Amino acid sequence: AKSGGRGAFRFFEPELDELMHARRNLERDMRKALAQGEFELHYQPFVDVESGQACGFEALLRWHHPERGLVSPAEFIPLAEETGLILPLGEWVLRAACAEAAKWPPALTIAINLSPAQFRSKDLVSIIVGALAASGIAPQRLELEVTETVIMHDSEAVFAALGKLRELGVRIALDDFGTGYSSLSFLQRFPFDKVKIDRSFVSELSRKKGEAHRIARAVVAFAVSLGKTTTAEGVETAEQLDILREEGCAEAQGYYFSRPMPASSIPQLAQRKAET
Ligand code: C2E
Ligand code: CA
Ligand code: CA
Ligand code: CA
């Protein structure tokens, strides 16, 4: 930073310096982590509201940092996006999650989060085709979760990529529904198969009336009215699940059913699905 003139400006320099230093360290650590296998995927089921059976699992990235312990994706994904590291990291996630799903009963879906930066890469479709081929899973078992910001950047290229993926049979889910700024007409044109209602609305669902509850219910009703499969995120109570069922929401996901867990904990759960 410039050190000209104003004392007040210089006052903030050490803090800014520290912040930049911390970010550089984090970036360096992330590159090493990818090479050394410190990233891991945890899996959280999403469940059919009527039958209570798992429909599939969402892959959620975890980083076992040698000194800092478990680092949350909320902390490192934004930096991975800024530095471009999300591209190799995202490709690793796609390959690892598809390979894991290949061990499950074929009725189970694997849902994977994609960053806007991955959509800006020309290679996205071929990377996904590669991950499907390497794992041997059917494209119909893969669901890609994207947020509205993905489409707002470069909608023509993104629409083309989404179209190709859907032609292959891959499903597209709109993540964090209710938190974006898209117009209704835009949502109608957006080629997706599923809506995931953001946790912030689900947590407001309760029998107590009131403004927040009414808005939450309206968001659920609107998501259902789009005519796609609807999944509610962050379901933590039986009451929330009941209200979602009343509103016609098809699937639910959240701590009420299961926290995200390592792959080694999945077999029993998946087995139950296979038996019925
Ligand atoms: P998301 O895609 O909205 O994922 C849902 C988040 O809610 C996860 O946080 C999950 O652990 C948490 N969650 C699930 N059920 C409950 C619940 O009942 N209550 C509460 N309080 N939380 C619940 P997580 O795993 O920390 O991931 C945070 C975000 O990081 C994700 O939000 C996603 O945007 C991003 N992310 C995670 N893995 C990946 C990845 O592989 N690639 C990309 N691009 N982003 C990822
Ligand atoms: Ca997600
Ligand atoms: Ca979400
Ligand atoms: Ca989110």
CSV table of C-alpha atoms and ligand atoms in Angstrom, one decimal:
chain,number,residue,atom,x,y,z
A,1,ALA,CA,0.0,0.0,0.0
A,2,LYS,CA,1.0,3.6,-0.5
A,3,SER,CA,2.4,5.3,2.5
A,4,GLY,CA,1.8,8.9,1.4
A,5,GLY,CA,0.2,11.7,3.4
A,6,ARG,CA,-2.5,10.6,5.8
A,7,GLY,CA,-1.7,9.0,9.1
A,8,ALA,CA,-5.1,7.4,9.3
A,9,PHE,CA,-4.4,5.4,6.2
A,10,ARG,CA,-1.1,4.0,7.5
A,11,PHE,CA,-2.8,3.0,10.7
A,12,PHE,CA,-4.5,0.2,8.8
A,13,GLU,CA,-1.5,-1.1,7.0
A,14,PRO,CA,-0.3,-3.7,9.4
A,15,GLU,CA,-3.8,-5.3,9.5
A,16,LEU,CA,-4.1,-5.4,5.8
A,17,ASP,CA,-0.6,-6.9,5.6
A,18,GLU,CA,-1.5,-9.6,8.0
A,19,LEU,CA,-4.6,-10.4,6.1
A,20,MET,CA,-2.7,-10.7,2.8
A,21,HIS,CA,-0.1,-12.8,4.5
A,22,ALA,CA,-2.7,-15.2,5.9
A,23,ARG,CA,-4.3,-15.5,2.5
A,24,ARG,CA,-1.0,-16.3,0.8
A,25,ASN,CA,-0.4,-18.9,3.4
A,26,LEU,CA,-3.8,-20.4,2.9
A,27,GLU,CA,-3.3,-20.5,-0.8
A,28,ARG,CA,0.1,-22.1,-0.5
A,29,ASP,CA,-1.4,-24.7,2.0
A,30,MET,CA,-4.3,-25.5,-0.4
A,31,ARG,CA,-2.0,-26.3,-3.3
A,32,LYS,CA,0.0,-28.6,-1.1
A,33,ALA,CA,-3.2,-30.1,0.4
A,34,LEU,CA,-4.4,-31.1,-3.1
A,35,ALA,CA,-1.1,-32.8,-3.9
A,36,GLN,CA,-0.9,-34.5,-0.5
A,37,GLY,CA,-4.4,-35.8,-0.3
A,38,GLU,CA,-5.6,-33.7,2.6
A,39,PHE,CA,-9.0,-33.1,1.0
A,40,GLU,CA,-11.8,-35.5,1.7
A,41,LEU,CA,-15.5,-35.7,0.8
A,42,HIS,CA,-18.3,-36.2,3.3
A,43,TYR,CA,-21.7,-37.2,2.2
A,44,GLN,CA,-25.2,-36.1,3.4
A,45,PRO,CA,-28.3,-38.0,2.3
A,46,PHE,CA,-31.4,-36.3,0.9
A,47,VAL,CA,-34.5,-38.2,1.7
A,48,ASP,CA,-37.9,-38.9,0.1
A,49,VAL,CA,-40.4,-37.0,2.3
A,50,GLU,CA,-43.1,-39.7,1.9
A,51,SER,CA,-41.1,-42.9,2.3
A,52,GLY,CA,-38.1,-41.6,4.4
A,53,GLN,CA,-35.8,-43.5,2.0
A,54,ALA,CA,-32.5,-41.9,0.9
A,55,CYS,CA,-32.7,-40.7,-2.8
A,56,GLY,CA,-29.0,-39.9,-2.9
A,57,PHE,CA,-26.1,-38.1,-1.2
A,58,GLU,CA,-24.6,-34.6,-1.6
A,59,ALA,CA,-20.8,-34.6,-1.6
A,60,LEU,CA,-19.4,-31.9,0.7
A,61,LEU,CA,-15.7,-31.0,0.7
A,62,ARG,CA,-13.6,-31.2,3.9
A,63,TRP,CA,-10.0,-30.2,4.4
A,64,HIS,CA,-7.9,-31.9,7.1
A,65,HIS,CA,-5.3,-29.2,7.6
A,66,PRO,CA,-2.2,-30.7,9.4
A,67,GLU,CA,-2.1,-27.8,12.0
A,68,ARG,CA,-5.5,-26.2,11.9
A,69,GLY,CA,-7.6,-29.3,11.9
A,70,LEU,CA,-10.8,-29.5,9.9
A,71,VAL,CA,-11.2,-26.3,7.8
A,72,SER,CA,-14.7,-25.4,6.6
A,73,PRO,CA,-15.4,-25.1,2.9
A,74,ALA,CA,-17.0,-21.7,3.7
A,75,GLU,CA,-13.4,-20.6,4.5
A,76,PHE,CA,-11.4,-22.0,1.6
A,77,ILE,CA,-13.8,-22.3,-1.3
A,78,PRO,CA,-14.0,-18.5,-1.8
A,79,LEU,CA,-10.2,-18.3,-1.9
A,80,ALA,CA,-10.0,-21.3,-4.2
A,81,GLU,CA,-12.3,-19.5,-6.5
A,82,GLU,CA,-10.3,-16.3,-6.5
A,83,THR,CA,-7.0,-18.1,-7.1
A,84,GLY,CA,-8.3,-20.5,-9.8
A,85,LEU,CA,-7.4,-23.5,-7.6
A,86,ILE,CA,-11.1,-24.4,-7.7
A,87,LEU,CA,-10.5,-25.9,-11.2
A,88,PRO,CA,-8.2,-28.7,-10.2
A,89,LEU,CA,-10.0,-29.0,-6.8
A,90,GLY,CA,-13.4,-29.2,-8.5
A,91,GLU,CA,-12.1,-31.8,-10.9
A,92,TRP,CA,-10.8,-33.9,-8.0
A,93,VAL,CA,-14.3,-33.6,-6.3
A,94,LEU,CA,-16.1,-34.8,-9.5
A,95,ARG,CA,-13.8,-37.8,-9.9
A,96,ALA,CA,-13.7,-38.8,-6.3
A,97,ALA,CA,-17.5,-38.4,-5.7
A,98,CYS,CA,-18.4,-40.4,-8.9
A,99,ALA,CA,-15.9,-43.1,-8.0
A,100,GLU,CA,-17.6,-43.3,-4.5
A,101,ALA,CA,-21.1,-43.5,-6.0
A,102,ALA,CA,-20.0,-46.4,-8.2
A,103,LYS,CA,-19.9,-48.5,-4.9
A,104,TRP,CA,-23.6,-47.7,-4.0
A,105,PRO,CA,-26.8,-49.2,-5.2
A,106,PRO,CA,-27.6,-47.8,-8.6
A,107,ALA,CA,-30.8,-46.1,-7.5
A,108,LEU,CA,-28.8,-43.6,-5.5
A,109,THR,CA,-27.9,-40.2,-6.9
A,110,ILE,CA,-24.7,-38.4,-6.3
A,111,ALA,CA,-25.1,-34.6,-6.0
A,112,ILE,CA,-22.0,-32.4,-6.5
A,113,ASN,CA,-21.6,-28.7,-6.0
A,114,LEU,CA,-20.1,-26.7,-8.9
A,115,SER,CA,-18.6,-23.2,-8.7
A,116,PRO,CA,-19.2,-20.5,-11.2
A,117,ALA,CA,-15.5,-20.6,-12.2
A,118,GLN,CA,-15.9,-24.2,-13.3
A,119,PHE,CA,-18.7,-23.2,-15.6
A,120,ARG,CA,-16.5,-20.5,-17.1
A,121,SER,CA,-13.9,-23.2,-18.1
A,122,LYS,CA,-14.4,-24.6,-21.6
A,123,ASP,CA,-13.4,-28.0,-20.3
A,124,LEU,CA,-16.3,-28.5,-17.9
A,125,VAL,CA,-18.3,-30.9,-20.1
A,126,SER,CA,-15.4,-33.1,-21.0
A,127,ILE,CA,-14.2,-33.2,-17.4
A,128,ILE,CA,-17.6,-34.4,-16.4
A,129,VAL,CA,-17.8,-36.9,-19.2
A,130,GLY,CA,-14.3,-38.1,-18.1
A,131,ALA,CA,-15.4,-38.5,-14.5
A,132,LEU,CA,-18.5,-40.5,-15.5
A,133,ALA,CA,-16.5,-42.8,-17.8
A,134,ALA,CA,-13.7,-43.4,-15.2
A,135,SER,CA,-16.3,-44.3,-12.5
A,136,GLY,CA,-18.6,-46.2,-14.8
A,137,ILE,CA,-21.8,-44.6,-13.2
A,138,ALA,CA,-24.7,-43.7,-15.4
A,139,PRO,CA,-25.1,-40.0,-16.2
A,140,GLN,CA,-28.7,-40.2,-14.8
A,141,ARG,CA,-27.2,-40.8,-11.3
A,142,LEU,CA,-25.3,-37.5,-11.4
A,143,GLU,CA,-26.8,-34.2,-10.2
A,144,LEU,CA,-24.9,-31.0,-10.4
A,145,GLU,CA,-25.8,-28.2,-7.9
A,146,VAL,CA,-25.4,-24.7,-9.2
A,147,THR,CA,-26.4,-21.3,-7.8
A,148,GLU,CA,-28.0,-18.5,-9.7
A,149,THR,CA,-24.7,-16.6,-9.8
A,150,VAL,CA,-23.4,-19.3,-12.2
A,151,ILE,CA,-25.9,-18.4,-14.9
A,152,MET,CA,-25.8,-14.7,-14.4
A,153,HIS,CA,-22.1,-14.4,-15.4
A,154,ASP,CA,-22.0,-15.6,-19.0
A,155,SER,CA,-25.4,-17.0,-19.6
A,156,GLU,CA,-25.0,-18.1,-23.2
A,157,ALA,CA,-22.0,-20.3,-22.7
A,158,VAL,CA,-23.4,-21.6,-19.4
A,159,PHE,CA,-26.8,-22.4,-21.1
A,160,ALA,CA,-24.9,-24.3,-23.8
A,161,ALA,CA,-23.0,-26.3,-21.2
A,162,LEU,CA,-26.1,-27.0,-19.2
A,163,GLY,CA,-27.9,-28.1,-22.3
A,164,LYS,CA,-25.1,-30.6,-23.3
A,165,LEU,CA,-25.0,-32.0,-19.8
A,166,ARG,CA,-28.8,-32.5,-19.7
A,167,GLU,CA,-28.7,-34.2,-23.1
A,168,LEU,CA,-26.2,-36.7,-21.6
A,169,GLY,CA,-28.8,-37.3,-18.9
A,170,VAL,CA,-27.1,-35.4,-16.0
A,171,ARG,CA,-29.5,-33.5,-13.8
A,172,ILE,CA,-29.1,-29.9,-12.8
A,173,ALA,CA,-30.2,-28.6,-9.4
A,174,LEU,CA,-30.6,-24.9,-8.5
A,175,ASP,CA,-29.0,-24.6,-5.1
A,176,ASP,CA,-29.8,-22.0,-2.4
A,177,PHE,CA,-33.1,-21.2,-3.9
A,178,GLY,CA,-34.7,-18.0,-2.5
A,179,THR,CA,-31.4,-16.2,-1.9
A,180,GLY,CA,-30.7,-15.1,-5.5
A,181,TYR,CA,-31.9,-12.1,-7.5
A,182,SER,CA,-33.2,-13.8,-10.7
A,183,SER,CA,-36.5,-12.7,-12.1
A,184,LEU,CA,-39.3,-15.1,-12.4
A,185,SER,CA,-39.1,-15.2,-16.2
A,186,PHE,CA,-35.4,-16.0,-16.0
A,187,LEU,CA,-36.1,-18.9,-13.6
A,188,GLN,CA,-38.7,-20.2,-16.1
A,189,ARG,CA,-36.1,-20.2,-18.9
A,190,PHE,CA,-33.3,-21.7,-16.8
A,191,PRO,CA,-32.9,-25.4,-17.8
A,192,PHE,CA,-32.9,-27.2,-14.5
A,193,ASP,CA,-34.5,-30.3,-13.0
A,194,LYS,CA,-34.5,-29.6,-9.3
A,195,VAL,CA,-34.8,-26.8,-6.8
A,196,LYS,CA,-33.0,-26.8,-3.5
A,197,ILE,CA,-34.7,-24.5,-1.0
A,198,ASP,CA,-32.2,-22.6,1.0
A,199,ARG,CA,-31.7,-23.5,4.7
A,200,SER,CA,-32.5,-19.9,5.8
A,201,PHE,CA,-36.1,-20.4,4.8
A,202,VAL,CA,-36.5,-23.9,6.1
A,203,SER,CA,-35.2,-22.9,9.5
A,204,GLU,CA,-38.1,-20.3,9.7
A,205,LEU,CA,-40.8,-22.9,9.2
A,206,SER,CA,-42.8,-23.5,12.4
A,207,ARG,CA,-46.3,-23.7,13.6
A,208,LYS,CA,-46.0,-20.3,15.2
A,209,LYS,CA,-47.5,-17.8,12.7
A,210,GLY,CA,-45.6,-14.6,12.0
A,211,GLU,CA,-43.9,-12.8,9.1
A,212,ALA,CA,-40.8,-15.0,8.8
A,213,HIS,CA,-42.9,-18.1,8.7
A,214,ARG,CA,-45.3,-16.8,6.1
A,215,ILE,CA,-42.4,-15.8,3.9
A,216,ALA,CA,-40.7,-19.2,4.3
A,217,ARG,CA,-43.9,-21.0,3.5
A,218,ALA,CA,-44.4,-18.8,0.4
A,219,VAL,CA,-40.9,-19.6,-0.8
A,220,VAL,CA,-41.5,-23.3,-0.4
A,221,ALA,CA,-44.9,-23.0,-2.2
A,222,PHE,CA,-43.2,-21.0,-5.0
A,223,ALA,CA,-40.4,-23.6,-5.4
A,224,VAL,CA,-43.0,-26.4,-5.7
A,225,SER,CA,-45.0,-24.4,-8.2
A,226,LEU,CA,-42.0,-24.3,-10.6
A,227,GLY,CA,-42.9,-27.9,-11.3
A,228,LYS,CA,-39.5,-29.3,-10.6
A,229,THR,CA,-38.4,-31.8,-7.9
A,230,THR,CA,-38.0,-29.8,-4.7
A,231,THR,CA,-35.5,-30.5,-2.0
A,232,ALA,CA,-35.5,-28.6,1.3
A,233,GLU,CA,-32.1,-28.0,2.8
A,234,GLY,CA,-31.2,-27.8,6.5
A,235,VAL,CA,-34.2,-29.7,7.9
A,236,GLU,CA,-33.6,-30.0,11.6
A,237,THR,CA,-37.0,-30.8,13.2
A,238,ALA,CA,-40.0,-33.1,12.7
A,239,GLU,CA,-42.2,-30.0,12.6
A,240,GLN,CA,-40.3,-28.5,9.6
A,241,LEU,CA,-40.6,-31.9,7.8
A,242,ASP,CA,-44.3,-32.0,8.4
A,243,ILE,CA,-44.9,-28.5,7.0
A,244,LEU,CA,-42.7,-29.3,4.0
A,245,ARG,CA,-44.8,-32.4,3.3
A,246,GLU,CA,-48.0,-30.4,3.6
A,247,GLU,CA,-46.6,-27.9,1.0
A,248,GLY,CA,-45.8,-30.7,-1.4
A,249,CYS,CA,-42.0,-30.6,-1.1
A,250,ALA,CA,-40.7,-34.0,-2.4
A,251,GLU,CA,-37.3,-34.3,-0.7
A,252,ALA,CA,-35.6,-33.1,2.5
A,253,GLN,CA,-32.0,-32.9,3.7
A,254,GLY,CA,-30.6,-31.9,7.0
A,255,TYR,CA,-29.3,-32.8,10.5
A,256,TYR,CA,-32.8,-34.2,11.3
A,257,PHE,CA,-31.9,-37.2,9.1
A,258,SER,CA,-28.1,-37.2,9.1
A,259,ARG,CA,-25.1,-34.9,9.3
A,260,PRO,CA,-22.6,-35.2,6.5
A,261,MET,CA,-20.5,-38.3,7.1
A,262,PRO,CA,-17.4,-39.9,5.7
A,263,ALA,CA,-17.8,-42.4,2.9
A,264,SER,CA,-17.0,-45.3,5.2
A,265,SER,CA,-20.3,-44.7,7.2
A,266,ILE,CA,-22.5,-44.9,4.1
A,267,PRO,CA,-22.8,-48.6,3.4
A,268,GLN,CA,-25.4,-49.5,6.0
A,269,LEU,CA,-27.6,-46.6,5.0
A,270,ALA,CA,-27.3,-47.4,1.3
A,271,GLN,CA,-27.8,-51.1,2.0
A,272,ARG,CA,-31.2,-50.4,3.6
A,273,LYS,CA,-32.3,-48.7,0.4
A,274,ALA,CA,-31.1,-51.7,-1.7
A,275,GLU,CA,-33.1,-54.2,0.4
A,276,THR,CA,-36.5,-52.6,-0.1
B,1,C2E,P1,-24.4,-25.9,0.4
B,1,C2E,O1,-24.1,-26.5,-1.0
B,1,C2E,O2,-25.6,-25.0,0.6
B,1,C2E,O3,-24.3,-27.1,1.4
B,1,C2E,C1,-25.2,-27.2,2.5
B,1,C2E,C2,-24.4,-26.9,3.8
B,1,C2E,O4,-25.4,-26.9,4.9
B,1,C2E,C3,-23.3,-27.8,4.1
B,1,C2E,O5,-22.3,-27.0,4.8
B,1,C2E,C4,-24.0,-28.8,5.1
B,1,C2E,O6,-23.0,-29.4,6.0
B,1,C2E,C5,-24.9,-27.8,5.9
B,1,C2E,N1,-26.0,-28.5,6.5
B,1,C2E,C6,-26.7,-29.6,6.1
B,1,C2E,N2,-27.7,-29.9,6.9
B,1,C2E,C7,-27.8,-28.9,7.8
B,1,C2E,C8,-28.6,-28.6,8.9
B,1,C2E,O7,-29.6,-29.3,9.2
B,1,C2E,N3,-28.4,-27.5,9.7
B,1,C2E,C9,-27.3,-26.7,9.4
B,1,C2E,N4,-27.1,-25.7,10.2
B,1,C2E,N5,-26.5,-26.9,8.4
B,1,C2E,C10,-26.7,-28.0,7.6
B,1,C2E,P2,-20.8,-27.2,4.4
B,1,C2E,O8,-20.5,-28.7,4.2
B,1,C2E,O9,-20.0,-26.5,5.5
B,1,C2E,O10,-20.6,-26.5,3.0
B,1,C2E,C11,-20.8,-25.1,2.9
B,1,C2E,C12,-20.8,-24.7,1.5
B,1,C2E,O11,-19.5,-24.9,0.8
B,1,C2E,C13,-21.8,-25.5,0.6
B,1,C2E,O12,-23.1,-25.0,0.8
B,1,C2E,C14,-21.3,-25.3,-0.8
B,1,C2E,O13,-21.7,-24.0,-1.3
B,1,C2E,C15,-19.8,-25.2,-0.5
B,1,C2E,N6,-19.2,-26.5,-0.9
B,1,C2E,C16,-19.0,-27.6,-0.2
B,1,C2E,N7,-18.4,-28.6,-0.9
B,1,C2E,C17,-18.2,-28.1,-2.1
B,1,C2E,C18,-17.6,-28.6,-3.3
B,1,C2E,O14,-17.1,-29.7,-3.5
B,1,C2E,N8,-17.5,-27.7,-4.4
B,1,C2E,C19,-17.9,-26.4,-4.3
B,1,C2E,N9,-17.8,-25.6,-5.4
B,1,C2E,N10,-18.5,-25.9,-3.2
B,1,C2E,C20,-18.6,-26.7,-2.1
B,2,CA,CA,-25.3,-27.7,-2.3
B,3,CA,CA,-27.5,-25.0,-0.6
B,4,CA,CA,-24.9,-22.4,0.3
